[in-house]
């Protein structure tokens, strides 16, 4: 609940300007609530207009994406790019292809990206994009044609000094390759810095594929060490999702000595008390692009359950929601708390509903918010941009070492800000304030343009 009259006014303007965009409202409200105490102490934030500007995207682009399917039928999708904030660097953020994509989803993601990118310490502003295109069941040719059409419009809005997209849900190495190929064709420029998540053979960074999931675990590891004097060793972990973030979060948690007993996709979840076999999972999800239910055909000791929410009734010490927004609600939080959960770190963007987050915090569960915990992906995207600029390529070990340093740094920035705000350990507050301060300073220095 906002009590500060100025911030109430800012929020009301967001509601009026973006009617019905509930995810965007949710993301903005969380940040405004975090800034409340800070704004009361620093009245200059009311007069300089920074917060009014922060909640209004610099630019919002919406376009038609026509393509022809394998049956010769014309299809039309809607494409988006939000260029939210360029105070500290070119707009930077992924592209999501999923039927649920709309202006609310893109704005919430672009808004959160601004703070996340600030926390990485790298010079990247906030952006996000995507389409309501559904990649499920599409042939490789259809994916290629869609990506080419999408880039045929997007190319005029991006560039290494302007806006640098990457992957997100439904956009991985294959799609980034097709998008980059079309950009090159249209512009006649091998401009590697225009998109990240590229294949290693044409300017991609080693370790980018693993970066978000590994980063979630590096963040969680530091949180466990500093706030609980503990580690992943011998912990039972539940990871929702089975895409890019979930797979590599599960892999790193396992390497760090935990047992990952459950994972999911949008149809249901698998439970394997012996620890999920990631070689089998990768073969199903990455190579065959099939459903997670097939896991039980290969691992008879495992069980499959229909539905998305059941995974949160699995008893665990650590939960890493890595699928999508609002996938974990208050009922789910209550089940996890009753089953003795100790730590939750968000791998997906905004996976916990606000009441679920509040329930964890009230129960004293250590909570790592998405903006901080999942910043490893965009961090290595930033490192990919550095390598492209230098025309160099670093080893996996070098990238991974830098990633670890960045994630440890993000934890401490968020923790220190929570202490400075008088709420030690409230990392939601800490991440929002720490991310905000750098962006706000840069905006003020540039005349809040
Ligand atoms: P992927 O497309 O690789 O995987 C997404 C996973 O989440 C799949 O298992 C998918 O299941 C599941 N999922 C997607 N939508 C839903 C839904 N509506 N309900 C239930 N399950 C769903 O995406 P990523 O792993 O890249 O992204 C996962 C999350 O992490 C997103 O929130 C993304 O924004 C965030 N993120 C991603 C980063 C990256 O570098 N890729 C960086 C930081 C955050 P199914 O196969 O059935 O669709
Ligand atoms: O949500 C995210 O941080 C991403 N999808 C990664 C963005 C990027 O530019 O690498």
Short mmCIF file of C-alpha atoms and ligand atoms in Angstrom, two decimals:
data_model
loop_
_atom_site.label_atom_id
_atom_site.label_comp_id
_atom_site.label_asym_id
_atom_site.label_seq_id
_atom_site.Cartn_x
_atom_site.Cartn_y
_atom_site.Cartn_z
CA UNK A 1 0.00 0.00 0.00
CA UNK A 2 1.40 3.38 -1.00
CA UNK A 3 0.97 6.12 1.60
CA UNK A 4 3.09 8.89 0.07
CA UNK A 5 0.75 11.28 -1.79
CA UNK A 6 3.25 12.08 -4.54
CA UNK A 7 3.90 8.39 -5.31
CA UNK A 8 0.15 7.69 -5.18
CA UNK A 9 -0.20 10.35 -7.91
CA UNK A 10 2.57 8.78 -9.99
CA UNK A 11 0.88 5.40 -9.72
CA UNK A 12 -2.52 6.83 -10.62
CA UNK A 13 -1.02 8.32 -13.78
CA UNK A 14 0.39 4.89 -14.68
CA UNK A 15 -3.07 3.36 -14.20
CA UNK A 16 -4.71 6.06 -16.33
CA UNK A 17 -2.14 5.92 -19.13
CA UNK A 18 -1.96 2.12 -19.31
CA UNK A 19 -5.52 0.88 -18.69
CA UNK A 20 -5.91 -2.85 -18.10
CA UNK A 21 -2.16 -3.53 -18.13
CA UNK A 22 -2.14 -5.43 -14.85
CA UNK A 23 1.39 -6.89 -15.06
CA UNK A 24 2.85 -3.46 -15.74
CA UNK A 25 0.85 -1.98 -12.84
CA UNK A 26 2.12 -4.77 -10.59
CA UNK A 27 5.78 -4.19 -11.49
CA UNK A 28 5.51 -0.41 -11.04
CA UNK A 29 3.69 -0.64 -7.71
CA UNK A 30 6.37 -2.90 -6.24
CA UNK A 31 9.10 -0.41 -7.15
CA UNK A 32 7.15 2.62 -5.92
CA UNK A 33 6.51 0.88 -2.60
CA UNK A 34 10.24 0.18 -2.27
CA UNK A 35 11.10 3.82 -2.99
CA UNK A 36 8.59 5.26 -0.54
CA UNK A 37 10.84 5.67 2.51
CA UNK A 38 13.65 6.96 0.32
CA UNK A 39 11.47 9.57 -1.36
CA UNK A 40 10.20 10.80 2.02
CA UNK A 41 13.82 11.38 3.08
CA UNK A 42 14.76 13.03 -0.26
CA UNK A 43 12.04 15.47 -1.30
CA UNK A 44 14.11 16.48 -4.34
CA UNK A 45 12.85 13.35 -6.09
CA UNK A 46 9.40 14.89 -6.08
CA UNK A 47 10.54 18.13 -7.70
CA UNK A 48 13.01 16.80 -10.27
CA UNK A 49 10.44 14.56 -11.98
CA UNK A 50 12.71 11.52 -12.16
CA UNK A 51 10.13 9.05 -10.92
CA UNK A 52 7.43 10.44 -13.22
CA UNK A 53 9.84 9.88 -16.12
CA UNK A 54 11.00 6.46 -14.92
CA UNK A 55 7.51 4.91 -15.23
CA UNK A 56 6.92 6.25 -18.75
CA UNK A 57 8.78 4.38 -21.54
CA UNK A 58 10.99 6.57 -23.71
CA UNK A 59 9.49 4.83 -26.74
CA UNK A 60 6.95 2.06 -27.37
CA UNK A 61 6.93 0.43 -30.79
CA UNK A 62 4.16 -1.87 -32.00
CA UNK A 63 4.14 -3.40 -35.46
CA UNK A 64 2.49 -5.96 -37.73
CA UNK A 65 4.42 -9.16 -38.51
CA UNK A 66 3.09 -10.91 -41.63
CA UNK A 67 4.41 -14.37 -42.55
CA UNK A 68 3.28 -17.37 -44.58
CA UNK A 69 2.88 -20.77 -42.88
CA UNK A 70 3.77 -24.19 -44.32
CA UNK A 71 0.26 -24.54 -45.78
CA UNK A 72 0.65 -21.32 -47.77
CA UNK A 73 -1.67 -19.38 -45.47
CA UNK A 74 -0.94 -15.77 -44.57
CA UNK A 75 -0.51 -15.29 -40.83
CA UNK A 76 -0.43 -12.02 -38.90
CA UNK A 77 1.18 -11.48 -35.53
CA UNK A 78 1.87 -8.41 -33.47
CA UNK A 79 5.44 -7.36 -32.69
CA UNK A 80 6.61 -5.06 -29.89
CA UNK A 81 9.70 -3.28 -28.68
CA UNK A 82 9.71 -1.05 -25.63
CA UNK A 83 12.72 1.25 -25.26
CA UNK A 84 12.20 2.01 -21.63
CA UNK A 85 15.21 3.85 -20.33
CA UNK A 86 18.55 4.84 -21.88
CA UNK A 87 20.01 6.79 -18.94
CA UNK A 88 23.00 4.49 -18.37
CA UNK A 89 23.46 2.85 -21.79
CA UNK A 90 21.74 1.69 -24.97
CA UNK A 91 18.41 -0.07 -24.41
CA UNK A 92 19.10 -3.73 -23.66
CA UNK A 93 16.76 -6.64 -23.10
CA UNK A 94 15.38 -9.81 -24.59
CA UNK A 95 12.69 -10.74 -27.08
CA UNK A 96 9.86 -13.05 -26.02
CA UNK A 97 7.78 -15.12 -28.46
CA UNK A 98 4.75 -16.47 -26.62
CA UNK A 99 0.99 -16.22 -27.27
CA UNK A 100 0.51 -14.36 -23.95
CA UNK A 101 2.71 -11.44 -25.08
CA UNK A 102 0.93 -8.07 -25.10
CA UNK A 103 1.76 -4.46 -24.28
CA UNK A 104 1.41 -5.06 -20.52
CA UNK A 105 3.87 -7.96 -20.49
CA UNK A 106 6.39 -6.07 -22.63
CA UNK A 107 6.17 -2.93 -20.48
CA UNK A 108 6.54 -4.80 -17.18
CA UNK A 109 9.58 -6.63 -18.54
CA UNK A 110 11.15 -3.45 -19.95
CA UNK A 111 10.53 -1.56 -16.71
CA UNK A 112 12.13 -4.28 -14.56
CA UNK A 113 15.01 -4.62 -17.02
CA UNK A 114 16.00 -1.00 -16.37
CA UNK A 115 16.71 -1.72 -12.68
CA UNK A 116 18.21 -5.15 -13.34
CA UNK A 117 20.66 -3.79 -15.90
CA UNK A 118 21.64 -1.02 -13.50
CA UNK A 119 22.45 -3.62 -10.83
CA UNK A 120 24.82 -5.47 -13.19
CA UNK A 121 27.17 -2.41 -13.07
CA UNK A 122 27.49 -2.66 -16.88
CA UNK A 123 26.45 0.25 -19.15
CA UNK A 124 23.05 -0.98 -20.34
CA UNK A 125 19.67 0.76 -20.37
CA UNK A 126 16.34 -1.06 -20.23
CA UNK A 127 14.36 -2.51 -23.13
CA UNK A 128 12.27 -5.53 -24.07
CA UNK A 129 10.34 -6.84 -27.02
CA UNK A 130 8.63 -9.79 -28.57
CA UNK A 131 5.54 -11.06 -30.25
CA UNK A 132 2.35 -13.01 -29.59
CA UNK A 133 3.68 -15.58 -32.08
CA UNK A 134 3.44 -19.13 -30.65
CA UNK A 135 6.52 -21.17 -31.57
CA UNK A 136 4.94 -24.41 -30.27
CA UNK A 137 4.23 -26.86 -33.07
CA UNK A 138 5.82 -24.63 -35.73
CA UNK A 139 8.25 -26.11 -38.24
CA UNK A 140 11.80 -24.86 -38.51
CA UNK A 141 10.88 -23.13 -41.77
CA UNK A 142 7.97 -21.34 -40.12
CA UNK A 143 10.26 -20.16 -37.30
CA UNK A 144 12.77 -18.91 -39.90
CA UNK A 145 10.13 -17.04 -41.88
CA UNK A 146 8.62 -15.51 -38.78
CA UNK A 147 12.04 -14.34 -37.49
CA UNK A 148 12.90 -12.84 -40.87
CA UNK A 149 9.64 -10.91 -41.01
CA UNK A 150 9.98 -9.75 -37.39
CA UNK A 151 13.49 -8.41 -38.04
CA UNK A 152 12.41 -6.76 -41.30
CA UNK A 153 10.54 -4.27 -39.12
CA UNK A 154 12.68 -4.33 -35.97
CA UNK A 155 16.01 -3.62 -37.70
CA UNK A 156 15.28 0.12 -38.11
CA UNK A 157 14.94 0.53 -34.35
CA UNK A 158 18.06 -1.29 -33.10
CA UNK A 159 21.84 -0.97 -33.22
CA UNK A 160 24.85 -1.42 -30.96
CA UNK A 161 24.59 2.19 -29.72
CA UNK A 162 20.78 2.29 -29.74
CA UNK A 163 19.08 -0.90 -28.64
CA UNK A 164 20.46 -4.43 -28.33
CA UNK A 165 17.93 -7.30 -28.16
CA UNK A 166 18.60 -10.90 -27.03
CA UNK A 167 16.54 -14.00 -26.17
CA UNK A 168 13.80 -14.65 -23.61
CA UNK A 169 10.90 -17.14 -23.55
CA UNK A 170 10.62 -18.82 -26.95
CA UNK A 171 13.74 -17.11 -28.30
CA UNK A 172 16.98 -19.07 -28.01
CA UNK A 173 20.12 -19.55 -30.07
CA UNK A 174 18.21 -20.72 -33.17
CA UNK A 175 15.94 -17.65 -33.25
CA UNK A 176 18.79 -15.22 -32.46
CA UNK A 177 20.75 -16.72 -35.37
CA UNK A 178 17.83 -16.24 -37.79
CA UNK A 179 17.22 -12.70 -36.53
CA UNK A 180 20.89 -11.77 -36.87
CA UNK A 181 21.06 -13.28 -40.38
CA UNK A 182 18.14 -11.16 -41.53
CA UNK A 183 19.61 -8.01 -39.93
CA UNK A 184 22.85 -8.62 -41.82
CA UNK A 185 21.00 -9.12 -45.11
CA UNK A 186 18.97 -5.93 -44.78
CA UNK A 187 21.80 -3.68 -43.64
CA UNK A 188 24.75 -5.34 -45.39
CA UNK A 189 26.69 -5.02 -42.11
CA UNK A 190 28.20 -7.70 -39.93
CA UNK A 191 27.28 -5.76 -36.84
CA UNK A 192 27.79 -8.34 -34.09
CA UNK A 193 26.95 -5.89 -31.31
CA UNK A 194 23.37 -5.50 -32.54
CA UNK A 195 22.04 -8.61 -30.75
CA UNK A 196 23.37 -10.94 -28.04
CA UNK A 197 22.97 -14.64 -27.46
CA UNK A 198 24.54 -15.30 -30.87
CA UNK A 199 26.14 -18.64 -31.77
CA UNK A 200 29.77 -19.00 -30.72
CA UNK A 201 30.90 -19.22 -34.38
CA UNK A 202 29.61 -15.70 -35.18
CA UNK A 203 30.38 -13.56 -32.18
CA UNK A 204 28.42 -15.14 -29.33
CA UNK A 205 29.95 -15.34 -25.87
CA UNK A 206 30.89 -18.61 -24.30
CA UNK A 207 28.77 -19.09 -21.19
CA UNK A 208 25.79 -16.99 -22.36
CA UNK A 209 23.57 -20.07 -22.67
CA UNK A 210 24.27 -21.07 -19.07
CA UNK A 211 24.51 -17.54 -17.66
CA UNK A 212 21.02 -16.86 -16.30
CA UNK A 213 20.60 -20.22 -14.58
CA UNK A 214 24.17 -20.35 -13.27
CA UNK A 215 23.82 -16.74 -12.15
CA UNK A 216 20.67 -17.54 -10.15
CA UNK A 217 22.68 -20.17 -8.26
CA UNK A 218 25.72 -17.91 -7.74
CA UNK A 219 23.38 -15.29 -6.29
CA UNK A 220 21.62 -17.87 -4.10
CA UNK A 221 24.97 -19.28 -2.97
CA UNK A 222 26.14 -15.86 -1.79
CA UNK A 223 22.79 -15.21 -0.10
CA UNK A 224 23.01 -18.58 1.70
CA UNK A 225 26.61 -17.93 2.78
CA UNK A 226 26.08 -14.36 4.02
CA UNK A 227 22.58 -14.57 5.53
CA UNK A 228 22.49 -18.16 6.76
CA UNK A 229 26.10 -19.36 6.89
CA UNK A 230 24.95 -22.23 4.66
CA UNK A 231 25.31 -23.58 1.11
CA UNK A 232 23.57 -25.68 -1.58
CA UNK A 233 25.22 -28.82 -0.25
CA UNK A 234 22.67 -31.58 0.53
CA UNK A 235 19.70 -29.25 -0.06
CA UNK A 236 16.50 -30.40 -1.78
CA UNK A 237 15.69 -27.99 -4.62
CA UNK A 238 12.59 -27.49 -6.77
CA UNK A 239 12.98 -25.65 -10.09
CA UNK A 240 9.91 -24.71 -12.12
CA UNK A 241 10.19 -24.59 -15.90
CA UNK A 242 12.48 -26.63 -18.11
CA UNK A 243 13.69 -24.01 -20.56
CA UNK A 244 16.97 -22.13 -20.70
CA UNK A 245 16.94 -20.62 -17.22
CA UNK A 246 15.51 -23.66 -15.41
CA UNK A 247 17.85 -26.17 -17.04
CA UNK A 248 21.06 -24.34 -16.14
CA UNK A 249 19.83 -23.36 -12.67
CA UNK A 250 19.20 -27.07 -12.05
CA UNK A 251 22.61 -27.94 -13.49
CA UNK A 252 24.52 -25.51 -11.28
CA UNK A 253 22.50 -26.37 -8.14
CA UNK A 254 23.36 -30.02 -8.77
CA UNK A 255 27.05 -29.20 -9.28
CA UNK A 256 26.98 -27.32 -5.98
CA UNK A 257 25.80 -30.43 -4.13
CA UNK A 258 22.01 -30.06 -4.12
CA UNK A 259 19.43 -32.57 -5.35
CA UNK A 260 16.89 -31.12 -7.80
CA UNK A 261 13.79 -33.26 -7.34
CA UNK A 262 11.16 -31.51 -9.48
CA UNK A 263 10.92 -29.52 -12.73
CA UNK A 264 8.00 -28.55 -14.98
CA UNK A 265 6.69 -27.20 -18.26
CA UNK A 266 3.38 -25.48 -18.95
CA UNK A 267 1.52 -28.83 -18.92
CA UNK A 268 2.78 -30.42 -15.70
CA UNK A 269 5.72 -31.40 -13.53
CA UNK A 270 8.04 -34.34 -12.95
CA UNK A 271 9.14 -35.57 -9.54
CA UNK A 272 12.31 -37.63 -9.28
CA UNK A 273 13.48 -38.18 -5.69
CA UNK A 274 16.88 -39.38 -6.95
CA UNK A 275 17.57 -36.04 -8.63
CA UNK A 276 16.52 -35.05 -12.15
CA UNK A 277 18.79 -36.53 -14.85
CA UNK A 278 19.67 -33.38 -16.78
CA UNK A 279 21.16 -35.27 -19.73
CA UNK A 280 17.75 -36.88 -20.28
CA UNK A 281 15.88 -33.61 -19.69
CA UNK A 282 18.08 -31.73 -22.19
CA UNK A 283 17.59 -34.42 -24.81
CA UNK A 284 13.80 -34.14 -24.43
CA UNK A 285 13.51 -30.35 -24.20
CA UNK A 286 16.45 -28.96 -26.18
CA UNK A 287 16.99 -31.55 -28.91
CA UNK A 288 13.50 -32.97 -29.48
CA UNK A 289 11.55 -29.90 -28.22
CA UNK A 290 9.11 -32.39 -26.67
CA UNK A 291 7.04 -32.35 -23.46
CA UNK A 292 8.53 -32.94 -20.01
CA UNK A 293 6.02 -35.78 -19.42
CA UNK A 294 8.26 -37.97 -21.61
CA UNK A 295 10.90 -38.00 -18.86
CA UNK A 296 9.06 -40.77 -17.00
CA UNK A 297 9.32 -43.10 -20.03
CA UNK A 298 13.09 -43.01 -19.59
CA UNK A 299 13.30 -42.80 -15.79
CA UNK A 300 10.82 -45.26 -14.27
CA UNK A 301 11.46 -44.06 -10.70
CA UNK A 302 10.11 -40.60 -11.63
CA UNK A 303 6.46 -39.51 -11.64
CA UNK A 304 4.59 -37.03 -13.84
CA UNK A 305 1.70 -34.87 -12.61
CA UNK A 306 -0.57 -32.72 -14.77
CA UNK A 307 -0.94 -29.01 -14.02
CA UNK A 308 1.42 -26.15 -13.22
CA UNK A 309 0.84 -25.41 -9.56
CA UNK A 310 1.33 -28.89 -8.09
CA UNK A 311 5.10 -28.47 -8.21
CA UNK A 312 4.87 -26.09 -5.24
CA UNK A 313 3.48 -28.85 -3.02
CA UNK A 314 6.79 -30.74 -3.35
CA UNK A 315 8.75 -30.46 -0.09
CA UNK A 316 12.02 -28.58 -0.57
CA UNK A 317 14.65 -26.40 1.13
CA UNK A 318 15.16 -24.07 -1.83
CA UNK A 319 12.71 -23.11 -4.59
CA UNK A 320 13.82 -21.50 -7.85
CA UNK A 321 10.80 -20.46 -9.96
CA UNK A 322 12.22 -20.23 -13.49
CA UNK A 323 9.20 -20.40 -15.85
CA UNK A 324 7.11 -17.25 -16.13
CA UNK A 325 5.37 -14.31 -14.41
CA UNK A 326 2.88 -14.92 -11.59
CA UNK A 327 3.44 -18.68 -11.68
CA UNK A 328 3.62 -18.87 -7.86
CA UNK A 329 0.62 -17.49 -5.92
CA UNK A 330 -0.30 -17.13 -2.26
CA UNK A 331 -1.67 -20.69 -1.99
CA UNK A 332 1.57 -22.03 -3.45
CA UNK A 333 3.61 -19.89 -1.04
CA UNK A 334 1.63 -21.23 1.93
CA UNK A 335 2.34 -24.82 0.85
CA UNK A 336 6.06 -24.15 0.48
CA UNK A 337 6.20 -22.43 3.89
CA UNK A 338 4.26 -25.26 5.57
CA UNK A 339 6.74 -27.72 4.03
CA UNK A 340 9.72 -25.92 5.56
CA UNK A 341 11.20 -23.94 2.63
CA UNK A 342 14.20 -21.81 3.67
CA UNK A 343 15.14 -19.85 0.56
CA UNK A 344 13.43 -18.73 -2.66
CA UNK A 345 15.25 -16.99 -5.50
CA UNK A 346 13.42 -15.87 -8.63
CA UNK A 347 14.92 -17.11 -11.92
CA UNK A 348 11.95 -16.02 -14.02
CA UNK A 349 10.84 -12.38 -14.20
CA UNK A 350 8.19 -11.60 -11.55
CA UNK A 351 7.27 -15.28 -10.93
CA UNK A 352 5.81 -14.63 -7.48
CA UNK A 353 2.56 -12.71 -7.06
CA UNK A 354 2.84 -9.77 -4.62
CA UNK A 355 0.90 -11.59 -1.87
CA UNK A 356 3.13 -14.65 -2.26
CA UNK A 357 6.25 -12.47 -1.92
CA UNK A 358 4.80 -10.82 1.18
CA UNK A 359 3.97 -14.23 2.69
CA UNK A 360 7.57 -15.41 2.24
CA UNK A 361 8.93 -12.23 3.78
CA UNK A 362 6.55 -12.38 6.75
CA UNK A 363 7.52 -16.01 7.35
CA UNK A 364 11.21 -15.04 7.41
CA UNK A 365 12.05 -17.01 4.24
CA UNK A 366 15.14 -15.60 2.52
CA UNK A 367 13.88 -14.09 -0.74
CA UNK A 368 16.00 -13.16 -3.78
CA UNK A 369 14.02 -10.98 -6.22
CA UNK A 370 14.24 -11.50 -9.99
CA UNK A 371 15.87 -8.16 -10.81
CA UNK A 372 18.87 -9.22 -8.76
CA UNK A 373 18.82 -13.02 -8.92
CA UNK A 374 18.33 -13.48 -12.68
CA UNK A 375 20.62 -10.66 -13.83
CA UNK A 376 23.31 -13.16 -14.89
CA UNK A 377 21.89 -13.54 -18.39
CA UNK A 378 21.93 -9.89 -19.28
CA UNK A 379 25.30 -9.53 -17.54
CA UNK A 380 26.89 -12.04 -19.89
CA UNK A 381 25.05 -10.32 -22.75
CA UNK A 382 26.92 -7.19 -21.64
CA UNK A 383 30.16 -9.18 -21.68
CA UNK A 384 29.27 -10.41 -25.18
CA UNK A 385 28.93 -6.77 -26.28
CA UNK A 386 32.36 -6.01 -24.79
CA UNK A 387 33.94 -8.93 -26.61
CA UNK A 388 32.26 -7.89 -29.89
CA UNK A 389 33.58 -4.33 -29.51
CA UNK A 390 37.08 -5.61 -28.90
CA UNK A 391 36.79 -8.29 -31.62
CA UNK A 392 37.97 -10.80 -29.04
CA UNK A 393 36.53 -13.90 -27.47
CA UNK A 394 37.10 -14.89 -23.87
CA UNK A 395 37.27 -18.44 -22.55
CA UNK A 396 34.31 -20.02 -20.77
CA UNK A 397 36.25 -19.87 -17.51
CA UNK A 398 36.94 -16.15 -17.87
CA UNK A 399 33.29 -15.37 -18.59
CA UNK A 400 32.09 -17.61 -15.75
CA UNK A 401 34.50 -15.98 -13.32
CA UNK A 402 33.26 -12.50 -14.27
CA UNK A 403 29.66 -13.71 -13.97
CA UNK A 404 30.33 -14.98 -10.44
CA UNK A 405 31.89 -11.65 -9.50
CA UNK A 406 28.90 -9.73 -10.87
CA UNK A 407 26.33 -11.91 -9.06
CA UNK A 408 28.19 -11.64 -5.75
CA UNK A 409 28.36 -7.88 -6.28
CA UNK A 410 24.62 -7.66 -7.00
CA UNK A 411 23.79 -9.55 -3.81
CA UNK A 412 25.90 -7.14 -1.75
CA UNK A 413 24.53 -4.04 -3.49
CA UNK A 414 20.98 -5.17 -2.72
CA UNK A 415 21.84 -6.24 0.81
CA UNK A 416 23.70 -3.02 1.61
CA UNK A 417 20.81 -0.93 0.28
CA UNK A 418 18.37 -2.91 2.45
CA UNK A 419 20.52 -2.09 5.47
CA UNK A 420 20.74 1.59 4.50
CA UNK A 421 16.93 1.70 4.26
CA UNK A 422 16.57 0.23 7.74
CA UNK A 423 15.18 -3.10 6.47
CA UNK A 424 18.22 -5.42 6.58
CA UNK A 425 17.70 -8.52 4.45
CA UNK A 426 14.72 -7.16 2.51
CA UNK A 427 16.32 -7.71 -0.88
CA UNK A 428 13.18 -6.70 -2.81
CA UNK A 429 13.56 -3.25 -1.31
CA UNK A 430 17.35 -3.31 -1.58
CA UNK A 431 17.45 -4.34 -5.26
CA UNK A 432 14.86 -1.73 -6.25
CA UNK A 433 16.60 1.09 -4.37
CA UNK A 434 20.13 0.16 -5.49
CA UNK A 435 19.01 -0.22 -9.12
CA UNK A 436 17.04 3.04 -8.97
CA UNK A 437 19.76 5.26 -7.51
CA UNK A 438 22.21 4.81 -10.37
CA UNK A 439 19.55 5.32 -13.04
CA UNK A 440 18.12 8.35 -11.21
CA UNK A 441 21.53 9.98 -10.88
CA UNK A 442 22.21 9.50 -14.60
CA UNK A 443 18.77 10.83 -15.53
CA UNK A 444 19.22 13.95 -13.41
CA UNK A 445 22.71 14.55 -14.80
CA UNK A 446 21.25 14.40 -18.33
CA UNK A 447 18.37 16.76 -17.55
CA UNK A 448 15.71 14.03 -17.19
CA UNK A 449 15.31 13.78 -20.95
P1 LIG B 1 12.29 -20.77 -22.33
O1 LIG B 1 11.40 -20.50 -23.45
O2 LIG B 1 13.61 -21.40 -22.57
O3 LIG B 1 11.54 -21.69 -21.26
C1 LIG B 1 10.36 -21.29 -20.65
C2 LIG B 1 9.89 -22.35 -19.70
O4 LIG B 1 8.82 -21.86 -18.93
C3 LIG B 1 9.37 -23.58 -20.40
O5 LIG B 1 9.58 -24.71 -19.59
C4 LIG B 1 7.89 -23.26 -20.56
O6 LIG B 1 7.08 -24.40 -20.69
C5 LIG B 1 7.62 -22.56 -19.25
N1 LIG B 1 6.54 -21.59 -19.43
C6 LIG B 1 6.51 -20.53 -20.29
N2 LIG B 1 5.36 -19.88 -20.20
C7 LIG B 1 4.65 -20.52 -19.29
C8 LIG B 1 3.37 -20.31 -18.76
N3 LIG B 1 2.58 -19.32 -19.21
N4 LIG B 1 2.94 -21.16 -17.79
C9 LIG B 1 3.74 -22.17 -17.37
N5 LIG B 1 4.97 -22.42 -17.84
C10 LIG B 1 5.41 -21.61 -18.79
O7 LIG B 1 12.45 -19.39 -21.54
P2 LIG B 1 13.60 -18.93 -20.54
O8 LIG B 1 14.06 -20.08 -19.72
O9 LIG B 1 14.56 -18.13 -21.29
O10 LIG B 1 12.78 -17.91 -19.61
C11 LIG B 1 12.14 -18.32 -18.40
C12 LIG B 1 11.95 -17.10 -17.52
O11 LIG B 1 13.22 -16.54 -17.21
C13 LIG B 1 11.13 -15.97 -18.12
O12 LIG B 1 10.43 -15.31 -17.09
C14 LIG B 1 12.21 -15.02 -18.66
O13 LIG B 1 11.74 -13.71 -18.77
C15 LIG B 1 13.23 -15.16 -17.57
N6 LIG B 1 14.60 -14.77 -17.91
C16 LIG B 1 15.24 -15.29 -19.00
C17 LIG B 1 16.54 -14.93 -19.27
C18 LIG B 1 17.30 -15.54 -20.40
O14 LIG B 1 18.48 -15.22 -20.54
N7 LIG B 1 16.74 -16.41 -21.21
C19 LIG B 1 17.24 -13.94 -18.45
C20 LIG B 1 16.51 -13.52 -17.27
C21 LIG B 1 15.23 -13.92 -17.05
P3 LIG B 1 6.53 -24.81 -22.15
O15 LIG B 1 7.69 -25.42 -22.85
O16 LIG B 1 5.43 -25.75 -21.86
O17 LIG B 1 6.06 -23.54 -22.80
O1 LIG B 2 15.11 -10.93 -18.75
C1 LIG B 2 16.30 -10.86 -19.12
O2 LIG B 2 17.18 -10.33 -18.43
C2 LIG B 2 16.66 -11.48 -20.41
N1 LIG B 2 15.81 -12.07 -21.06
C3 LIG B 2 18.05 -11.35 -20.95
C4 LIG B 2 18.22 -10.04 -21.66
C5 LIG B 2 19.51 -9.88 -22.41
O3 LIG B 2 19.64 -8.82 -23.03
O4 LIG B 2 20.38 -10.74 -22.38
#
